PDB file of N, CA and C in Angstrom:
ATOM      1  N   UNK A   1      28.938  59.391   0.336  1.00  0.00           N
ATOM      2  CA  UNK A   1      29.328  58.137  -0.189  1.00  0.00           C
ATOM      3  C   UNK A   1      30.316  57.823  -0.633  1.00  0.00           C
ATOM      4  N   UNK A   2      31.465  57.455  -0.107  1.00  0.00           N
ATOM      5  CA  UNK A   2      32.687  57.157  -1.374  1.00  0.00           C
ATOM      6  C   UNK A   2      32.412  56.084  -2.650  1.00  0.00           C
ATOM      7  N   UNK A   3      33.133  56.601  -3.440  1.00  0.00           N
ATOM      8  CA  UNK A   3      33.046  55.840  -4.530  1.00  0.00           C
ATOM      9  C   UNK A   3      33.308  54.229  -4.025  1.00  0.00           C
ATOM     10  N   UNK A   4      34.846  53.943  -3.320  1.00  0.00           N
ATOM     11  CA  UNK A   4      34.712  52.910  -2.825  1.00  0.00           C
ATOM     12  C   UNK A   4      33.845  52.064  -2.113  1.00  0.00           C
ATOM     13  N   UNK A   5      33.015  52.555  -1.625  1.00  0.00           N
ATOM     14  CA  UNK A   5      31.932  52.386  -0.963  1.00  0.00           C
ATOM     15  C   UNK A   5      30.196  52.117  -1.333  1.00  0.00           C
ATOM     16  N   UNK A   6      30.721  52.776  -3.023  1.00  0.00           N
ATOM     17  CA  UNK A   6      29.436  51.823  -3.669  1.00  0.00           C
ATOM     18  C   UNK A   6      30.546  50.959  -4.119  1.00  0.00           C
ATOM     19  N   UNK A   7      30.964  50.863  -4.336  1.00  0.00           N
ATOM     20  CA  UNK A   7      31.742  49.242  -4.404  1.00  0.00           C
ATOM     21  C   UNK A   7      31.261  48.496  -3.834  1.00  0.00           C
ATOM     22  N   UNK A   8      31.827  48.290  -3.295  1.00  0.00           N
ATOM     23  CA  UNK A   8      31.876  47.134  -2.104  1.00  0.00           C
ATOM     24  C   UNK A   8      30.495  47.544  -1.710  1.00  0.00           C
ATOM     25  N   UNK A   9      30.234  47.657  -1.390  1.00  0.00           N
ATOM     26  CA  UNK A   9      28.636  48.141  -1.285  1.00  0.00           C
ATOM     27  C   UNK A   9      27.252  46.852  -2.604  1.00  0.00           C
ATOM     28  N   UNK A  10      28.167  47.069  -4.065  1.00  0.00           N
ATOM     29  CA  UNK A  10      27.398  46.598  -5.268  1.00  0.00           C
ATOM     30  C   UNK A  10      28.239  44.562  -5.369  1.00  0.00           C
ATOM     31  N   UNK A  11      29.296  44.954  -4.385  1.00  0.00           N
ATOM     32  CA  UNK A  11      30.557  43.390  -4.628  1.00  0.00           C
ATOM     33  C   UNK A  11      28.923  42.926  -3.494  1.00  0.00           C
ATOM     34  N   UNK A  12      29.040  43.240  -2.757  1.00  0.00           N
ATOM     35  CA  UNK A  12      28.000  42.289  -1.750  1.00  0.00           C
ATOM     36  C   UNK A  12      27.006  42.568  -1.980  1.00  0.00           C
ATOM     37  N   UNK A  13      26.614  43.151  -2.955  1.00  0.00           N
ATOM     38  CA  UNK A  13      24.876  42.426  -3.160  1.00  0.00           C
ATOM     39  C   UNK A  13      24.518  41.646  -3.978  1.00  0.00           C
ATOM     40  N   UNK A  14      26.119  41.482  -5.293  1.00  0.00           N
ATOM     41  CA  UNK A  14      26.243  41.108  -5.882  1.00  0.00           C
ATOM     42  C   UNK A  14      26.241  39.367  -6.105  1.00  0.00           C
ATOM     43  N   UNK A  15      27.481  39.651  -4.791  1.00  0.00           N
ATOM     44  CA  UNK A  15      27.520  37.907  -3.799  1.00  0.00           C
ATOM     45  C   UNK A  15      26.041  37.733  -3.480  1.00  0.00           C
ATOM     46  N   UNK A  16      25.553  38.266  -2.852  1.00  0.00           N
ATOM     47  CA  UNK A  16      24.318  37.435  -1.947  1.00  0.00           C
ATOM     48  C   UNK A  16      23.674  36.804  -3.011  1.00  0.00           C
ATOM     49  N   UNK A  17      22.706  38.208  -4.392  1.00  0.00           N
ATOM     50  CA  UNK A  17      22.453  38.209  -5.648  1.00  0.00           C
ATOM     51  C   UNK A  17      23.160  36.592  -6.013  1.00  0.00           C
ATOM     52  N   UNK A  18      23.951  36.360  -6.165  1.00  0.00           N
ATOM     53  CA  UNK A  18      24.067  34.790  -6.416  1.00  0.00           C
ATOM     54  C   UNK A  18      24.654  34.171  -6.039  1.00  0.00           C
ATOM     55  N   UNK A  19      24.730  33.746  -4.951  1.00  0.00           N
ATOM     56  CA  UNK A  19      24.151  32.897  -4.183  1.00  0.00           C
ATOM     57  C   UNK A  19      22.674  32.284  -4.126  1.00  0.00           C
ATOM     58  N   UNK A  20      21.561  33.085  -3.734  1.00  0.00           N
ATOM     59  CA  UNK A  20      20.527  32.722  -4.136  1.00  0.00           C
ATOM     60  C   UNK A  20      19.938  32.310  -5.203  1.00  0.00           C
ATOM     61  N   UNK A  21      20.480  33.022  -6.293  1.00  0.00           N
ATOM     62  CA  UNK A  21      20.634  31.802  -7.784  1.00  0.00           C
ATOM     63  C   UNK A  21      21.127  30.473  -7.002  1.00  0.00           C
ATOM     64  N   UNK A  22      22.148  29.944  -6.612  1.00  0.00           N
ATOM     65  CA  UNK A  22      22.838  28.505  -7.037  1.00  0.00           C
ATOM     66  C   UNK A  22      22.101  29.204  -6.189  1.00  0.00           C
ATOM     67  N   UNK A  23      21.690  28.691  -4.979  1.00  0.00           N
ATOM     68  CA  UNK A  23      20.954  27.064  -3.861  1.00  0.00           C
ATOM     69  C   UNK A  23      20.289  27.014  -4.758  1.00  0.00           C
ATOM     70  N   UNK A  24      19.289  28.087  -5.123  1.00  0.00           N
ATOM     71  CA  UNK A  24      17.966  27.755  -5.936  1.00  0.00           C
ATOM     72  C   UNK A  24      17.810  27.444  -6.581  1.00  0.00           C
ATOM     73  N   UNK A  25      18.718  27.337  -8.053  1.00  0.00           N
ATOM     74  CA  UNK A  25      18.972  25.921  -9.067  1.00  0.00           C
ATOM     75  C   UNK A  25      19.526  24.030  -8.294  1.00  0.00           C
ATOM     76  N   UNK A  26      19.837  24.332  -6.696  1.00  0.00           N
ATOM     77  CA  UNK A  26      20.380  22.734  -6.735  1.00  0.00           C
ATOM     78  C   UNK A  26      19.393  22.652  -5.833  1.00  0.00           C
ATOM     79  N   UNK A  27      18.965  23.470  -5.146  1.00  0.00           N
ATOM     80  CA  UNK A  27      17.545  22.985  -4.947  1.00  0.00           C
ATOM     81  C   UNK A  27      16.453  22.497  -5.814  1.00  0.00           C
ATOM     82  N   UNK A  28      15.917  23.670  -7.005  1.00  0.00           N
ATOM     83  CA  UNK A  28      15.974  22.308  -8.371  1.00  0.00           C
ATOM     84  C   UNK A  28      16.068  21.117  -9.260  1.00  0.00           C
ATOM     85  N   UNK A  29      17.153  21.520  -9.242  1.00  0.00           N
ATOM     86  CA  UNK A  29      18.058  19.874  -8.987  1.00  0.00           C
ATOM     87  C   UNK A  29      18.184  19.291  -8.370  1.00  0.00           C
ATOM     88  N   UNK A  30      17.082  19.619  -6.983  1.00  0.00           N
ATOM     89  CA  UNK A  30      17.265  17.994  -6.562  1.00  0.00           C
ATOM     90  C   UNK A  30      16.000  17.550  -6.328  1.00  0.00           C
ATOM     91  N   UNK A  31      15.114  18.742  -6.646  1.00  0.00           N
ATOM     92  CA  UNK A  31      13.326  18.106  -6.812  1.00  0.00           C
ATOM     93  C   UNK A  31      13.604  16.755  -8.004  1.00  0.00           C
ATOM     94  N   UNK A  32      13.965  18.617  -8.943  1.00  0.00           N
ATOM     95  CA  UNK A  32      13.838  17.494 -10.067  1.00  0.00           C
ATOM     96  C   UNK A  32      14.035  15.581  -9.903  1.00  0.00           C
ATOM     97  N   UNK A  33      15.430  15.615  -9.493  1.00  0.00           N
ATOM     98  CA  UNK A  33      15.655  14.344  -9.928  1.00  0.00           C
ATOM     99  C   UNK A  33      15.488  13.815  -8.702  1.00  0.00           C
ATOM    100  N   UNK A  34      14.721  13.660  -7.734  1.00  0.00           N
ATOM    101  CA  UNK A  34      13.526  12.888  -6.476  1.00  0.00           C
ATOM    102  C   UNK A  34      11.988  12.170  -7.065  1.00  0.00           C
ATOM    103  N   UNK A  35      12.021  13.184  -8.394  1.00  0.00           N
ATOM    104  CA  UNK A  35      10.989  12.981  -8.272  1.00  0.00           C
ATOM    105  C   UNK A  35      10.695  12.487 -10.209  1.00  0.00           C
ATOM    106  N   UNK A  36      11.834  12.843 -10.837  1.00  0.00           N
ATOM    107  CA  UNK A  36      11.995  12.337 -12.171  1.00  0.00           C
ATOM    108  C   UNK A  36      12.323  11.420 -12.216  1.00  0.00           C
ATOM    109  N   UNK A  37      11.604   9.951 -12.038  1.00  0.00           N
ATOM    110  CA  UNK A  37      11.543   7.935 -12.283  1.00  0.00           C
ATOM    111  C   UNK A  37      11.986   8.152 -13.666  1.00  0.00           C
ATOM    112  N   UNK A  38      11.268   7.943 -14.383  1.00  0.00           N
ATOM    113  CA  UNK A  38      12.800   7.898 -16.441  1.00  0.00           C
ATOM    114  C   UNK A  38      13.348   8.964 -15.998  1.00  0.00           C
ATOM    115  N   UNK A  39      13.671   9.167 -15.687  1.00  0.00           N
ATOM    116  CA  UNK A  39      14.507  10.518 -15.406  1.00  0.00           C
ATOM    117  C   UNK A  39      15.185  11.351 -17.610  1.00  0.00           C
ATOM    118  N   UNK A  40      13.827  11.951 -17.663  1.00  0.00           N
ATOM    119  CA  UNK A  40      14.182  12.593 -18.744  1.00  0.00           C
ATOM    120  C   UNK A  40      14.758  14.056 -18.271  1.00  0.00           C
ATOM    121  N   UNK A  41      15.170  14.299 -17.562  1.00  0.00           N
ATOM    122  CA  UNK A  41      14.538  15.919 -17.449  1.00  0.00           C
ATOM    123  C   UNK A  41      13.992  16.586 -16.833  1.00  0.00           C
ATOM    124  N   UNK A  42      12.963  16.062 -16.489  1.00  0.00           N
ATOM    125  CA  UNK A  42      11.264  16.957 -16.276  1.00  0.00           C
ATOM    126  C   UNK A  42      10.712  16.073 -15.325  1.00  0.00           C
ATOM    127  N   UNK A  43       9.821  16.321 -15.149  1.00  0.00           N
ATOM    128  CA  UNK A  43       8.293  16.649 -14.354  1.00  0.00           C
ATOM    129  C   UNK A  43       7.122  15.874 -14.816  1.00  0.00           C
ATOM    130  N   UNK A  44       7.206  14.732 -15.445  1.00  0.00           N
ATOM    131  CA  UNK A  44       5.528  14.547 -14.914  1.00  0.00           C
ATOM    132  C   UNK A  44       4.137  14.768 -14.233  1.00  0.00           C
ATOM    133  N   UNK A  45       2.886  14.405 -14.241  1.00  0.00           N
ATOM    134  CA  UNK A  45       2.387  14.988 -13.562  1.00  0.00           C
ATOM    135  C   UNK A  45       1.426  13.000 -12.636  1.00  0.00           C
ATOM    136  N   UNK A  46       2.655  12.767 -13.250  1.00  0.00           N
ATOM    137  CA  UNK A  46       2.526  11.306 -12.474  1.00  0.00           C
ATOM    138  C   UNK A  46       4.091  11.022 -12.015  1.00  0.00           C
ATOM    139  N   UNK A  47       5.139  11.327 -12.002  1.00  0.00           N
ATOM    140  CA  UNK A  47       5.659  11.518 -11.761  1.00  0.00           C
ATOM    141  C   UNK A  47       5.915  11.840 -10.164  1.00  0.00           C
ATOM    142  N   UNK A  48       5.030  14.086 -10.499  1.00  0.00           N
ATOM    143  CA  UNK A  48       4.478  14.733  -9.597  1.00  0.00           C
ATOM    144  C   UNK A  48       3.411  14.387  -8.295  1.00  0.00           C
ATOM    145  N   UNK A  49       2.647  13.741  -8.388  1.00  0.00           N
ATOM    146  CA  UNK A  49       1.817  12.390  -7.264  1.00  0.00           C
ATOM    147  C   UNK A  49       2.690  12.332  -6.129  1.00  0.00           C
ATOM    148  N   UNK A  50       4.243  12.553  -6.345  1.00  0.00           N
ATOM    149  CA  UNK A  50       4.863  12.408  -4.746  1.00  0.00           C
ATOM    150  C   UNK A  50       5.168  13.026  -4.205  1.00  0.00           C
ATOM    151  N   UNK A  51       4.707  14.876  -5.354  1.00  0.00           N
ATOM    152  CA  UNK A  51       4.831  15.920  -4.522  1.00  0.00           C
ATOM    153  C   UNK A  51       3.531  16.301  -4.706  1.00  0.00           C
ATOM    154  N   UNK A  52       3.434  16.778  -2.502  1.00  0.00           N
ATOM    155  CA  UNK A  52       1.219  16.992  -2.862  1.00  0.00           C
ATOM    156  C   UNK A  52       1.578  18.614  -3.284  1.00  0.00           C
ATOM    157  N   UNK A  53       2.605  19.073  -3.013  1.00  0.00           N
ATOM    158  CA  UNK A  53       2.879  20.865  -2.798  1.00  0.00           C
ATOM    159  C   UNK A  53       3.447  21.123  -4.907  1.00  0.00           C
ATOM    160  N   UNK A  54       3.669  19.650  -5.488  1.00  0.00           N
ATOM    161  CA  UNK A  54       4.144  19.907  -6.005  1.00  0.00           C
ATOM    162  C   UNK A  54       3.327  19.757  -7.333  1.00  0.00           C
ATOM    163  N   UNK A  55       2.165  18.674  -6.884  1.00  0.00           N
ATOM    164  CA  UNK A  55       0.842  18.233  -7.954  1.00  0.00           C
ATOM    165  C   UNK A  55       0.041  19.337  -7.812  1.00  0.00           C
ATOM    166  N   UNK A  56      -0.034  19.978  -6.404  1.00  0.00           N
ATOM    167  CA  UNK A  56      -0.584  21.332  -6.616  1.00  0.00           C
ATOM    168  C   UNK A  56      -0.732  22.621  -7.221  1.00  0.00           C
ATOM    169  N   UNK A  57       0.876  22.232  -7.184  1.00  0.00           N
ATOM    170  CA  UNK A  57       0.301  23.882  -8.632  1.00  0.00           C
ATOM    171  C   UNK A  57       1.487  23.016  -9.587  1.00  0.00           C
ATOM    172  N   UNK A  58       1.128  22.160 -10.773  1.00  0.00           N
ATOM    173  CA  UNK A  58       1.567  21.627 -11.265  1.00  0.00           C
ATOM    174  C   UNK A  58       0.886  22.732 -12.006  1.00  0.00           C
ATOM    175  N   UNK A  59      -0.158  23.191 -12.761  1.00  0.00           N
ATOM    176  CA  UNK A  59      -0.097  23.982 -14.011  1.00  0.00           C
ATOM    177  C   UNK A  59      -0.088  24.810 -13.514  1.00  0.00           C
ATOM    178  N   UNK A  60       0.277  25.702 -12.567  1.00  0.00           N
ATOM    179  CA  UNK A  60       1.032  26.823 -12.494  1.00  0.00           C
ATOM    180  C   UNK A  60       2.392  27.136 -12.241  1.00  0.00           C
ATOM    181  N   UNK A  61       3.029  25.951 -12.584  1.00  0.00           N
ATOM    182  CA  UNK A  61       4.816  25.288 -13.137  1.00  0.00           C
ATOM    183  C   UNK A  61       4.821  25.916 -13.968  1.00  0.00           C
ATOM    184  N   UNK A  62       3.701  25.106 -15.032  1.00  0.00           N
ATOM    185  CA  UNK A  62       3.864  23.990 -16.126  1.00  0.00           C
ATOM    186  C   UNK A  62       3.974  24.739 -17.175  1.00  0.00           C
ATOM    187  N   UNK A  63       3.753  26.053 -16.914  1.00  0.00           N
ATOM    188  CA  UNK A  63       3.632  27.343 -18.457  1.00  0.00           C
ATOM    189  C   UNK A  63       3.242  27.215 -19.765  1.00  0.00           C
ATOM    190  N   UNK A  64       4.686  26.593 -20.593  1.00  0.00           N
ATOM    191  CA  UNK A  64       4.322  25.613 -21.653  1.00  0.00           C
ATOM    192  C   UNK A  64       3.413  24.693 -21.632  1.00  0.00           C
ATOM    193  N   UNK A  65       1.960  24.342 -20.837  1.00  0.00           N
ATOM    194  CA  UNK A  65       1.202  23.549 -21.569  1.00  0.00           C
ATOM    195  C   UNK A  65       1.977  22.040 -21.037  1.00  0.00           C
ATOM    196  N   UNK A  66       2.827  21.710 -21.534  1.00  0.00           N
ATOM    197  CA  UNK A  66       2.820  20.314 -22.458  1.00  0.00           C
ATOM    198  C   UNK A  66       3.086  19.991 -21.517  1.00  0.00           C
ATOM    199  N   UNK A  67       2.526  19.257 -20.515  1.00  0.00           N
ATOM    200  CA  UNK A  67       2.718  18.625 -19.195  1.00  0.00           C
ATOM    201  C   UNK A  67       3.767  18.128 -18.690  1.00  0.00           C
ATOM    202  N   UNK A  68       4.337  18.851 -19.187  1.00  0.00           N
ATOM    203  CA  UNK A  68       5.928  18.395 -18.086  1.00  0.00           C
ATOM    204  C   UNK A  68       6.939  19.479 -17.810  1.00  0.00           C
ATOM    205  N   UNK A  69       7.421  20.165 -16.507  1.00  0.00           N
ATOM    206  CA  UNK A  69       7.327  20.524 -15.889  1.00  0.00           C
ATOM    207  C   UNK A  69       9.200  20.475 -15.992  1.00  0.00           C
ATOM    208  N   UNK A  70       9.836  21.674 -16.944  1.00  0.00           N
ATOM    209  CA  UNK A  70      11.201  21.216 -17.012  1.00  0.00           C
ATOM    210  C   UNK A  70      11.965  22.509 -15.748  1.00  0.00           C
ATOM    211  N   UNK A  71      13.989  21.425 -15.715  1.00  0.00           N
ATOM    212  CA  UNK A  71      14.114  22.766 -14.797  1.00  0.00           C
ATOM    213  C   UNK A  71      14.071  23.716 -15.239  1.00  0.00           C
ATOM    214  N   UNK A  72      14.120  24.820 -15.843  1.00  0.00           N
ATOM    215  CA  UNK A  72      13.519  26.167 -16.860  1.00  0.00           C
ATOM    216  C   UNK A  72      13.106  26.658 -15.883  1.00  0.00           C
ATOM    217  N   UNK A  73      10.849  26.039 -15.913  1.00  0.00           N
ATOM    218  CA  UNK A  73      10.199  26.373 -15.740  1.00  0.00           C
ATOM    219  C   UNK A  73      10.514  26.126 -13.792  1.00  0.00           C
ATOM    220  N   UNK A  74      10.537  25.118 -13.223  1.00  0.00           N
ATOM    221  CA  UNK A  74      10.827  25.254 -12.335  1.00  0.00           C
ATOM    222  C   UNK A  74      11.397  26.508 -11.353  1.00  0.00           C
ATOM    223  N   UNK A  75      12.721  26.705 -12.112  1.00  0.00           N
ATOM    224  CA  UNK A  75      13.330  27.679 -12.056  1.00  0.00           C
ATOM    225  C   UNK A  75      12.935  28.633 -11.388  1.00  0.00           C
ATOM    226  N   UNK A  76      11.650  29.772 -13.147  1.00  0.00           N
ATOM    227  CA  UNK A  76      10.877  30.728 -12.768  1.00  0.00           C
ATOM    228  C   UNK A  76      10.133  30.033 -11.835  1.00  0.00           C
ATOM    229  N   UNK A  77       9.114  29.380 -11.358  1.00  0.00           N
ATOM    230  CA  UNK A  77       8.066  29.856 -10.756  1.00  0.00           C
ATOM    231  C   UNK A  77       7.756  30.306  -9.508  1.00  0.00           C
ATOM    232  N   UNK A  78       6.906  31.529  -9.521  1.00  0.00           N
ATOM    233  CA  UNK A  78       6.701  31.925  -8.464  1.00  0.00           C
ATOM    234  C   UNK A  78       5.854  31.411  -7.127  1.00  0.00           C
ATOM    235  N   UNK A  79       5.779  29.865  -7.653  1.00  0.00           N
ATOM    236  CA  UNK A  79       4.780  29.082  -6.277  1.00  0.00           C
ATOM    237  C   UNK A  79       6.443  28.806  -5.354  1.00  0.00           C
ATOM    238  N   UNK A  80       6.280  28.372  -4.388  1.00  0.00           N
ATOM    239  CA  UNK A  80       6.932  27.712  -3.115  1.00  0.00           C
ATOM    240  C   UNK A  80       6.200  26.385  -2.614  1.00  0.00           C
ATOM    241  N   UNK A  81       7.544  25.557  -3.497  1.00  0.00           N
ATOM    242  CA  UNK A  81       6.816  23.899  -2.516  1.00  0.00           C
ATOM    243  C   UNK A  81       7.128  24.179  -1.561  1.00  0.00           C
ATOM    244  N   UNK A  82       7.215  24.429  -1.035  1.00  0.00           N
ATOM    245  CA  UNK A  82       7.119  23.680   0.966  1.00  0.00           C
ATOM    246  C   UNK A  82       6.000  24.715   1.276  1.00  0.00           C
ATOM    247  N   UNK A  83       4.880  23.593   1.689  1.00  0.00           N
ATOM    248  CA  UNK A  83       3.542  23.784   2.583  1.00  0.00           C
ATOM    249  C   UNK A  83       3.835  24.217   3.456  1.00  0.00           C
ATOM    250  N   UNK A  84       2.872  25.473   3.051  1.00  0.00           N
ATOM    251  CA  UNK A  84       2.446  26.654   4.710  1.00  0.00           C
ATOM    252  C   UNK A  84       2.258  25.734   5.648  1.00  0.00           C
ATOM    253  N   UNK A  85       2.501  26.526   6.972  1.00  0.00           N
ATOM    254  CA  UNK A  85       2.200  25.370   7.751  1.00  0.00           C
ATOM    255  C   UNK A  85       0.509  25.337   8.588  1.00  0.00           C
ATOM    256  N   UNK A  86       0.063  26.319   7.953  1.00  0.00           N
ATOM    257  CA  UNK A  86      -1.189  26.394   7.973  1.00  0.00           C
ATOM    258  C   UNK A  86      -1.485  26.593   7.281  1.00  0.00           C
ATOM    259  N   UNK A  87      -1.798  25.563   5.896  1.00  0.00           N
ATOM    260  CA  UNK A  87      -2.657  24.935   4.726  1.00  0.00           C
ATOM    261  C   UNK A  87      -1.991  24.190   4.215  1.00  0.00           C
ATOM    262  N   UNK A  88      -2.528  23.000   3.744  1.00  0.00           N
ATOM    263  CA  UNK A  88      -2.624  22.322   2.660  1.00  0.00           C
ATOM    264  C   UNK A  88      -2.291  23.011   1.300  1.00  0.00           C
ATOM    265  N   UNK A  89      -2.403  24.155   1.716  1.00  0.00           N
ATOM    266  CA  UNK A  89      -1.951  25.324  -0.904  1.00  0.00           C
ATOM    267  C   UNK A  89      -0.653  25.708  -0.121  1.00  0.00           C
ATOM    268  N   UNK A  90       1.127  25.491  -1.440  1.00  0.00           N
ATOM    269  CA  UNK A  90       2.087  25.932  -1.278  1.00  0.00           C
ATOM    270  C   UNK A  90       1.227  26.965  -1.017  1.00  0.00           C
ATOM    271  N   UNK A  91       3.029  28.339  -0.967  1.00  0.00           N
ATOM    272  CA  UNK A  91       2.271  29.161  -1.068  1.00  0.00           C
ATOM    273  C   UNK A  91       2.418  30.187  -1.678  1.00  0.00           C
ATOM    274  N   UNK A  92       2.338  31.233  -2.023  1.00  0.00           N
ATOM    275  CA  UNK A  92       2.710  32.246  -3.585  1.00  0.00           C
ATOM    276  C   UNK A  92       4.226  32.304  -2.976  1.00  0.00           C
ATOM    277  N   UNK A  93       5.110  32.488  -3.927  1.00  0.00           N
ATOM    278  CA  UNK A  93       6.383  33.546  -3.204  1.00  0.00           C
ATOM    279  C   UNK A  93       6.191  35.011  -3.985  1.00  0.00           C
ATOM    280  N   UNK A  94       6.708  36.506  -3.377  1.00  0.00           N
ATOM    281  CA  UNK A  94       6.532  37.335  -3.299  1.00  0.00           C
ATOM    282  C   UNK A  94       7.755  38.558  -4.720  1.00  0.00           C
TER     283      UNK A  94
END
């Protein structure tokens, strides 16, 4: 492969990853905005009750155990908060 082809491949890969990160961050921000009733920027267990998928995965997402889900914890989660069509449990991200 020529040097130019490596560069183009790198740029395409980098752009794709950046777009995925941006879409994920926007989705996480929208979820917090929707559930965060007291507008403190975090989701408590009481606020999570409004979303069954978040509620079911609350313990996995709240990695520091403070009883709140921050935007960083939500971004780092390995739980897909969209319910699996065949079950009532959230899917695990790979």
